[in-house]
C-alpha cells in the first residue's frame, strides 16, 4: 500500500465499498454500485486519490487499503457514536429538519458533542492524507463541520462541499441550536454545492441573517483569520446518474428477459405501478399507498388489472421514526391486500429488500408507471434511473414537485403528494395518457438525463472549485488515465 499523500480526496460518511464473503468464506471488499462512486472513481484513480469514510460497522476501523487504484481510509466510529452522531444528530436532528420537518426533529446536546467529535476525526484524517494544495471534496449533511475544521488545519487546501439533501428555508434552519456552528462549518469550503438554486439562496440568505455577512450573487466574503478575505461560492449542481451504464444494463438481453418474467410473475396485469425507495418517511410511501387504496375503493382501479410493486429498502432501522414508519407501511399494505387482493394475487407486492442493479433495472423496465412521490427529496435518483431504463420511450413517471428531480424532469406527470386528490388524479392522468403523450414526455426526459449525467455533474462541480475541467474528468471518464496533479486557483472566476 502506498504512503503517498493524495492530491484529490473525497470525504464522505460512508466508504464506497461493501464487505462481501466469497464461497470459501473469505471476506473481502467490493466497490459498491452508485453514481457518486462511478463518477468520482476515475478522478480518484487518476489522481492517486483517497476516499475517507466509515465502513458501516461500529468499533475499530480496518487499516487503510487500496482497491482498484484508489486508497480507502476507513474511519472508526464507536457504538455510542453510531447512536449519537449517525442515528442521533445526523438522522434524527438534521435529516428531518432539512426535509421540511416532515417528521419531528429531536435535538440532544450529547448528540451534538458526538457530531463535533466525529467530524473532527474525519477532518484530521483528511488533513493527514492530503498533499500540499490538494483538492478535498466533502460530501453531505453528516459532515458539515469538516470544511472549517479542515481549513483550520490545512489552509493550503482547496475545499469543496456538496449537500445531497435539501437545505432548509431560513425559518426552519433557525430552529437548530447549533445553527451558527453549522453555518460556519460550511463556510470553511471554497465552494458549497446544493441540489437546487433555492437551497443555495437559503444558505446565502442565512449568512446575512445569522452572521451579518453580505452575500453578492453566488458569493459571500468571509474573514476567518486565516486569510484577509476569502470568497465562498454557493451554487446549485443537480446530481445525476451514470446514464450510459444504466442504459447499457437496460439493453442487456437477460435484463429484458427478466423484465418479461416479472410481468408474468405478477400475472400479466394491464398496468404495473412501481415504487422504489429507501424505507424513509420523506419518500411519501404512506401517501402513495393511501392514494392507491382510495383509487381501488373508488372503483377507478381494480386488481388484477392493476398491481403495485413497492420496493422499500431497509434503512436506519434503529431510528425510532423509521421503526414506526415500517409498522405503518406494513399495516397499510396488509390492509390493502386484505381488502382487494386475491388468492395468489395481492394488490401490493411489498419487498423489504435490497436488489442488485440488474434486478432493479428489470423492475424499471417492467413498470408502466413509476411513482416517485416524496414529500421532500434532495434529488431522487430513482426517478432518473427509471427514465434512463426506458429505452423505447414508453412508461410514465409520476413525480412529486418536492423532489429535486422535478426541477429538471419537467415532462413528468408532476403532483403535489400532500394533496390526496391531486395525487390520485396524477395516477389516473399517467394511467390514461395516450401512448403518443407518454412517448413524447419520456423521450424529452431521456434526452435530458443523457446529457446531464453524473460525470457532467462532477465535472461542473470540480471546475467551479477551480480544478481545470480537462484535468478533472473529461478524458478519464472515457477510461483514459490523466497525467499530472490538480492545479488549484485561489480566486473563483
Ligand atoms: P436516497 O439517496 O434518499 O436513498 P435516491 O433515489 O436518490 O434516494 O437514491 C437511491 C439509490 O439507491 C438509487 O441509486 C437506487 O437505485 C438505489 N436503491 C434503492 N432501493 C434499492 C434496493 N432495494 N436495492 C438496491 N438499490 C436500491
Ligand atoms: C441519502 C443521503 C446519503 C446516505 C444515503 C443512505 O442519499 O444523502 O448521505 O448515505 O441516503 O443512507 P445511510 O444512512 O444508509 O448512509
XYZ file of C-alpha atoms and ligand atoms in Angstrom:
536
model
C 0.000 0.000 0.000
C 1.363 3.409 -0.887
C 2.098 6.058 1.711
C 1.930 8.810 -0.840
C -0.243 11.790 0.036
C -3.272 12.319 -2.159
C -3.848 15.297 -4.441
C -7.597 14.564 -4.520
C -9.676 13.354 -1.590
C -13.311 12.551 -1.099
C -14.571 12.705 2.457
C -17.969 11.079 2.943
C -19.768 9.415 5.821
C -19.668 6.070 4.023
C -16.873 4.378 2.124
C -17.925 3.291 -1.367
C -17.371 -0.397 -0.608
C -19.251 -3.366 0.771
C -17.698 -6.186 2.722
C -18.560 -9.477 0.996
C -17.878 -13.083 1.891
C -16.966 -15.363 -1.010
C -17.841 -19.059 -1.441
C -14.754 -20.107 0.566
C -15.792 -17.968 3.492
C -13.137 -15.285 2.854
C -14.154 -11.717 3.449
C -13.110 -9.026 1.028
C -14.141 -5.563 -0.117
C -16.110 -4.891 -3.249
C -16.756 -1.477 -4.794
C -20.387 -0.622 -4.117
C -22.535 0.453 -7.051
C -23.804 4.029 -7.166
C -23.474 7.129 -9.264
C -21.234 9.125 -6.950
C -18.633 6.374 -6.803
C -18.811 5.783 -10.536
C -18.358 9.474 -11.259
C -15.504 10.029 -8.877
C -13.657 6.753 -9.292
C -11.829 7.783 -12.485
C -10.667 11.044 -10.890
C -9.614 9.228 -7.745
C -7.701 6.667 -9.800
C -6.009 9.245 -11.983
C -5.061 11.495 -9.099
C -3.965 8.695 -6.765
C -6.926 9.751 -4.720
C -8.109 8.773 -1.282
C -11.656 8.251 -0.044
C -12.102 8.803 3.678
C -15.251 7.258 5.135
C -16.933 4.898 7.560
C -17.096 1.192 6.712
C -20.527 0.910 8.335
C -19.737 -1.125 11.474
C -19.295 0.196 14.985
C -15.882 -0.161 16.564
C -12.270 -0.011 15.433
C -11.740 0.598 11.730
C -9.684 -1.627 9.436
C -6.335 -0.307 8.191
C -6.361 1.879 5.087
C -6.199 -0.233 1.935
C -6.071 0.100 -1.835
C -8.884 -1.092 -4.065
C -8.905 -0.707 -7.842
C -6.304 2.032 -7.708
C -7.996 4.085 -5.010
C -6.886 4.351 -1.403
C -9.691 3.806 1.064
C -9.215 5.162 4.537
C -11.789 3.800 6.993
C -12.778 5.994 9.934
C -13.651 4.301 13.199
C -16.941 5.159 14.844
C -17.768 3.658 18.230
C -21.113 2.146 19.139
C -22.014 5.210 21.229
C -21.039 7.497 18.338
C -23.150 5.484 15.907
C -26.086 6.199 18.206
C -25.295 9.856 18.754
C -23.526 11.068 15.618
C -25.186 8.867 12.960
C -28.595 7.805 14.270
C -28.913 10.843 16.542
C -27.690 14.180 15.230
C -27.417 13.176 11.560
C -30.611 11.196 11.204
C -32.916 12.342 13.985
C -31.945 16.057 14.140
C -30.617 17.138 10.735
C -32.434 14.733 8.404
C -35.995 15.656 9.460
C -35.179 19.362 9.852
C -33.598 19.597 6.392
C -36.552 17.753 4.862
C -39.077 20.445 5.779
C -39.557 18.851 9.214
C -41.967 16.319 7.725
C -41.238 14.383 10.916
C -40.417 15.872 14.295
C -36.755 16.612 14.791
C -35.103 15.922 18.122
C -32.140 17.869 19.493
C -29.910 16.417 22.209
C -26.734 18.020 23.452
C -24.926 14.675 23.695
C -25.689 14.034 20.016
C -24.149 17.349 19.042
C -20.980 16.635 21.034
C -20.555 13.332 19.183
C -21.254 15.049 15.825
C -18.462 17.525 16.519
C -16.089 14.824 17.651
C -16.677 12.558 14.671
C -16.470 15.482 12.227
C -13.123 16.391 13.798
C -11.924 12.824 13.282
C -12.817 12.876 9.589
C -11.158 16.284 9.178
C -7.973 15.175 10.934
C -7.590 12.100 8.745
C -8.195 14.154 5.611
C -5.634 16.727 6.766
C -3.073 13.975 7.319
C -3.715 12.283 3.994
C -3.803 15.366 1.764
C -0.823 16.518 -0.273
C 0.118 20.197 -0.393
C -2.572 22.190 -2.267
C -4.732 19.101 -2.668
C -8.412 19.250 -3.550
C -10.769 17.856 -0.907
C -14.411 17.215 -1.675
C -16.580 16.755 1.420
C -19.994 15.123 0.997
C -23.324 15.610 2.714
C -25.068 16.579 5.915
C -23.220 14.192 8.215
C -20.000 16.192 7.750
C -20.968 19.859 7.672
C -18.303 20.890 10.166
C -15.464 19.259 8.246
C -14.774 22.142 5.801
C -13.966 24.667 8.551
C -12.107 22.129 10.674
C -10.015 21.143 7.698
C -9.277 24.719 6.697
C -8.112 25.466 10.223
C -5.549 22.667 9.999
C -4.713 22.983 6.310
C -5.321 26.444 4.829
C -3.458 25.400 1.669
C -6.249 23.022 0.582
C -8.957 23.706 -1.958
C -12.144 22.550 -0.239
C -15.494 21.734 -1.823
C -18.671 20.652 -0.066
C -21.766 19.150 -1.639
C -25.072 18.728 0.179
C -27.045 15.820 -1.266
C -30.227 16.609 0.662
C -32.334 19.784 0.672
C -31.112 22.845 2.577
C -33.984 24.243 4.622
C -35.517 27.691 4.481
C -34.200 30.272 6.945
C -37.146 29.881 9.360
C -36.534 26.155 9.767
C -32.746 26.321 9.938
C -33.087 28.902 12.714
C -34.574 26.214 14.977
C -31.267 24.422 15.197
C -29.458 25.119 18.454
C -26.075 24.855 16.703
C -27.089 26.913 13.658
C -24.079 29.233 13.842
C -21.568 26.401 14.159
C -23.076 24.535 11.210
C -23.091 27.608 9.009
C -19.516 28.455 9.917
C -18.558 24.836 9.302
C -19.866 25.021 5.741
C -18.251 28.406 5.154
C -14.887 26.694 5.580
C -15.329 25.466 1.997
C -14.387 27.417 -1.123
C -17.429 26.058 -2.897
C -20.664 24.860 -1.315
C -22.846 22.939 -3.758
C -26.569 22.243 -3.478
C -29.114 20.294 -5.500
C -31.409 23.248 -6.236
C -30.944 27.000 -6.658
C -33.357 27.666 -3.772
C -31.122 25.772 -1.390
C -28.098 27.869 -2.358
C -30.206 31.003 -1.870
C -31.344 29.801 1.565
C -27.739 29.272 2.539
C -26.590 32.684 1.303
C -29.549 34.374 2.964
C -28.611 32.731 6.250
C -25.058 34.042 6.091
C -26.588 37.513 6.144
C -29.316 36.791 8.664
C -27.202 34.875 11.165
C -23.679 36.145 10.617
C -24.274 39.619 9.188
C -22.307 38.837 6.008
C -23.053 40.475 2.679
C -23.686 37.836 0.002
C -23.451 39.072 -3.600
C -24.710 36.866 -6.409
C -23.321 33.407 -5.812
C -20.573 34.642 -3.479
C -20.114 35.653 0.092
C -16.916 37.101 1.535
C -15.741 35.692 4.858
C -12.949 36.829 7.106
C -11.717 33.820 9.053
C -8.368 34.966 10.464
C -6.560 32.709 8.017
C -6.925 34.991 5.041
C -7.792 38.676 4.843
C -10.925 37.967 2.961
C -11.945 34.741 1.326
C -14.735 34.257 -1.154
C -17.098 31.342 -0.683
C -19.205 30.388 -3.670
C -22.626 28.767 -3.222
C -24.473 27.380 -6.193
C -26.664 24.509 -7.367
C -25.218 21.433 -9.066
C -28.080 18.940 -9.514
C -26.640 15.455 -9.182
C -27.426 12.728 -11.665
C -26.804 9.111 -12.585
C -24.323 7.186 -14.684
C -26.712 7.207 -17.625
C -24.527 5.318 -20.115
C -24.034 2.377 -17.731
C -27.715 2.353 -16.826
C -28.720 2.318 -20.469
C -26.370 -0.494 -21.306
C -27.678 -2.593 -18.396
C -31.238 -1.906 -19.546
C -30.303 -3.163 -23.015
C -28.873 -6.487 -21.800
C -30.887 -9.455 -23.123
C -31.011 -11.044 -19.638
C -32.456 -7.860 -18.175
C -35.058 -7.635 -20.927
C -35.944 -11.283 -20.344
C -36.134 -10.769 -16.595
C -38.490 -7.810 -17.083
C -40.808 -10.082 -19.070
C -40.589 -12.731 -16.363
C -41.503 -10.177 -13.725
C -44.616 -9.166 -15.672
C -45.501 -12.833 -15.953
C -44.935 -13.498 -12.288
C -47.215 -10.571 -11.477
C -49.965 -12.208 -13.563
C -49.576 -10.079 -16.688
C -51.583 -7.131 -15.370
C -52.511 -4.315 -17.697
C -50.732 -1.785 -15.501
C -47.823 -2.198 -13.093
C -47.222 0.695 -10.753
C -43.754 0.662 -9.198
C -42.256 2.414 -6.191
C -38.580 2.028 -5.246
C -37.468 3.879 -2.152
C -35.416 3.567 0.968
C -37.960 2.973 3.698
C -37.838 6.616 4.743
C -40.672 8.879 5.894
C -39.601 11.578 3.430
C -40.389 9.318 0.479
C -44.166 9.573 0.790
C -44.734 5.797 0.669
C -47.719 6.027 3.011
C -49.408 8.721 0.936
C -48.818 6.716 -2.222
C -50.378 3.612 -0.694
C -53.312 5.624 0.562
C -53.897 7.054 -2.912
C -53.750 3.569 -4.400
C -56.201 2.212 -1.822
C -58.655 5.054 -2.393
C -58.492 4.534 -6.163
C -59.339 0.863 -5.610
C -62.167 1.838 -3.244
C -63.497 4.376 -5.730
C -63.519 1.701 -8.419
C -61.153 3.765 -10.556
C -58.644 0.910 -10.442
C -59.094 -2.794 -9.939
C -56.978 -5.846 -9.170
C -55.620 -7.863 -11.019
C -55.854 -5.343 -13.855
C -53.530 -3.063 -11.948
C -50.960 -4.085 -9.354
C -48.481 -2.130 -7.342
C -44.929 -3.233 -6.566
C -43.350 -1.368 -3.690
C -39.666 -1.971 -3.023
C -38.844 -0.483 0.366
C -35.136 -0.774 1.023
C -34.266 -1.359 4.687
C -32.786 1.824 6.135
C -31.710 3.309 9.504
C -33.646 0.602 11.272
C -32.725 1.623 14.807
C -34.020 5.170 14.488
C -37.455 5.467 16.050
C -39.234 7.255 13.194
C -38.050 4.552 10.818
C -39.318 1.726 13.026
C -42.697 3.424 13.275
C -42.815 4.031 9.539
C -42.140 0.369 8.801
C -45.027 -0.650 11.027
C -47.369 1.857 9.417
C -46.412 0.926 5.852
C -46.687 -2.789 6.504
C -50.042 -2.345 8.213
C -51.341 -0.401 5.221
C -50.001 -2.964 2.721
C -51.703 -5.714 4.736
C -54.930 -3.749 4.800
C -54.966 -3.135 1.063
C -54.162 -6.757 0.320
C -56.812 -7.933 2.769
C -59.458 -5.775 1.135
C -58.503 -6.053 -2.527
C -56.111 -8.988 -3.018
C -56.978 -12.411 -4.316
C -55.571 -15.853 -3.627
C -52.145 -15.787 -5.263
C -52.752 -12.224 -6.428
C -52.035 -9.439 -3.954
C -52.811 -5.844 -4.880
C -49.489 -4.625 -3.478
C -46.292 -6.653 -3.795
C -44.208 -5.352 -0.931
C -40.473 -6.101 -0.921
C -38.402 -5.012 2.054
C -35.105 -5.991 0.428
C -32.043 -4.793 -1.397
C -31.580 -5.772 -5.034
C -28.719 -5.838 -7.437
C -28.588 -3.305 -10.221
C -29.865 -5.707 -12.885
C -32.916 -6.832 -10.961
C -33.755 -3.212 -10.196
C -33.379 -2.279 -13.862
C -35.599 -5.211 -14.861
C -38.225 -3.831 -12.464
C -37.905 -0.386 -14.053
C -38.348 -1.979 -17.477
C -41.387 -3.914 -16.314
C -43.180 -0.921 -14.775
C -45.787 1.084 -16.690
C -45.931 3.792 -14.076
C -43.088 4.724 -11.774
C -44.400 6.522 -8.711
C -41.799 8.821 -7.160
C -43.828 10.847 -4.696
C -41.611 12.069 -1.860
C -42.825 14.762 0.499
C -39.355 16.246 0.143
C -36.221 14.857 -1.521
C -32.849 16.377 -2.398
C -32.841 14.886 -5.893
C -34.219 11.327 -6.173
C -32.010 9.273 -8.418
C -34.604 6.529 -8.775
C -36.643 8.875 -10.979
C -33.658 9.405 -13.275
C -32.807 5.691 -13.285
C -36.341 4.830 -14.379
C -36.211 7.335 -17.212
C -32.837 6.078 -18.427
C -34.063 2.459 -18.423
C -36.993 3.203 -20.756
C -35.027 2.635 -23.936
C -38.170 2.539 -26.092
C -39.504 5.770 -24.533
C -42.582 4.060 -23.092
C -43.717 4.297 -19.478
C -44.826 7.179 -17.308
C -43.131 8.936 -14.423
C -45.378 10.263 -11.672
C -43.155 12.731 -9.866
C -43.554 14.827 -6.756
C -42.979 18.557 -7.133
C -40.988 18.268 -3.922
C -38.259 16.051 -5.380
C -35.164 17.857 -6.642
C -35.607 15.934 -9.898
C -38.806 17.932 -10.569
C -36.607 20.933 -11.363
C -35.245 19.048 -14.363
C -37.803 16.420 -15.393
C -40.478 18.899 -16.402
C -42.211 16.397 -18.659
C -43.033 14.023 -15.795
C -46.613 13.897 -14.508
C -45.880 16.201 -11.606
C -48.011 16.192 -8.477
C -48.192 17.657 -5.010
C -48.268 14.482 -2.893
C -49.606 16.406 0.116
C -52.819 16.914 -1.855
C -54.502 13.500 -1.883
C -56.994 14.434 -4.580
C -54.176 15.686 -6.810
C -52.110 12.582 -6.152
C -54.986 10.320 -7.140
C -55.625 12.458 -10.192
C -51.939 12.212 -11.095
C -52.121 8.424 -11.050
C -55.149 8.461 -13.315
C -53.627 11.001 -15.671
C -50.463 8.913 -16.050
C -52.543 5.781 -16.487
C -54.932 7.136 -19.095
C -52.500 9.293 -21.081
C -52.167 8.400 -24.742
C -49.121 6.495 -25.911
C -48.140 9.495 -28.019
C -48.172 11.784 -24.998
C -46.196 9.356 -22.868
C -43.580 8.744 -25.530
C -43.136 12.455 -26.149
C -42.588 13.103 -22.476
C -40.280 10.157 -21.919
C -38.156 10.993 -24.941
C -37.587 14.530 -23.679
C -36.698 13.305 -20.190
C -34.341 10.653 -21.531
C -32.579 13.273 -23.601
C -32.127 15.396 -20.505
C -30.764 12.558 -18.364
C -28.396 11.502 -21.132
C -26.913 14.938 -21.389
C -26.932 15.725 -17.684
C -25.268 12.640 -16.263
C -23.252 12.241 -13.093
C -19.970 12.688 -14.926
C -21.117 16.109 -16.088
C -22.193 16.915 -12.535
C -18.755 16.075 -11.114
C -17.036 17.964 -13.925
C -19.132 21.082 -13.309
C -18.520 20.990 -9.578
C -14.789 20.426 -9.852
C -14.293 23.088 -12.447
C -16.266 25.570 -10.306
C -13.940 24.581 -7.483
C -11.030 25.603 -9.634
C -9.973 22.220 -10.912
C -9.398 22.602 -14.651
C -12.040 20.633 -16.452
C -9.753 18.873 -18.860
C -7.748 17.571 -15.927
C -10.687 16.776 -13.732
C -12.747 14.406 -15.711
C -13.116 14.703 -19.415
C -10.544 12.150 -20.546
C -10.621 9.902 -17.512
C -14.322 9.297 -17.948
C -13.534 7.806 -21.289
C -11.352 5.343 -19.475
C -8.005 7.063 -20.000
C -5.600 7.929 -17.236
C -4.753 11.552 -16.722
C -1.284 12.824 -16.065
C -0.102 15.366 -13.532
C -1.760 16.697 -10.456
C -4.505 19.185 -9.920
C -3.688 22.826 -10.226
C -5.626 24.945 -7.791
C -6.634 28.509 -8.329
C -7.146 30.839 -5.429
C -9.873 33.073 -6.702
C -13.096 31.797 -8.204
C -13.632 33.234 -11.629
P -31.780 8.183 -1.376
O -30.416 8.678 -1.703
O -32.564 9.070 -0.483
O -31.824 6.767 -0.916
P -32.164 8.182 -4.278
O -33.371 7.820 -5.077
O -31.518 9.461 -4.670
O -32.613 8.180 -2.752
O -31.050 7.063 -4.407
C -31.316 5.726 -4.042
C -30.320 4.812 -4.745
O -30.400 3.540 -4.128
C -30.651 4.614 -6.214
O -29.453 4.556 -6.958
C -31.373 3.260 -6.249
O -31.162 2.531 -7.433
C -30.737 2.553 -5.077
N -31.715 1.626 -4.465
C -32.918 1.941 -3.954
N -33.555 0.848 -3.493
C -32.733 -0.176 -3.717
C -32.818 -1.583 -3.458
N -33.875 -2.136 -2.854
N -31.788 -2.349 -3.831
C -30.708 -1.798 -4.421
N -30.564 -0.488 -4.678
C -31.559 0.317 -4.334
C -29.092 9.690 1.309
C -28.025 10.575 1.911
C -26.673 9.843 1.909
C -26.835 8.494 2.577
C -27.926 7.677 1.897
C -28.170 6.327 2.572
O -28.813 9.517 -0.027
O -27.933 11.790 1.201
O -25.705 10.610 2.575
O -25.598 7.796 2.541
O -29.137 8.423 1.952
O -28.371 6.482 3.944
P -27.421 5.839 5.052
O -27.852 6.454 6.327
O -27.696 4.370 4.961
O -25.990 6.148 4.677
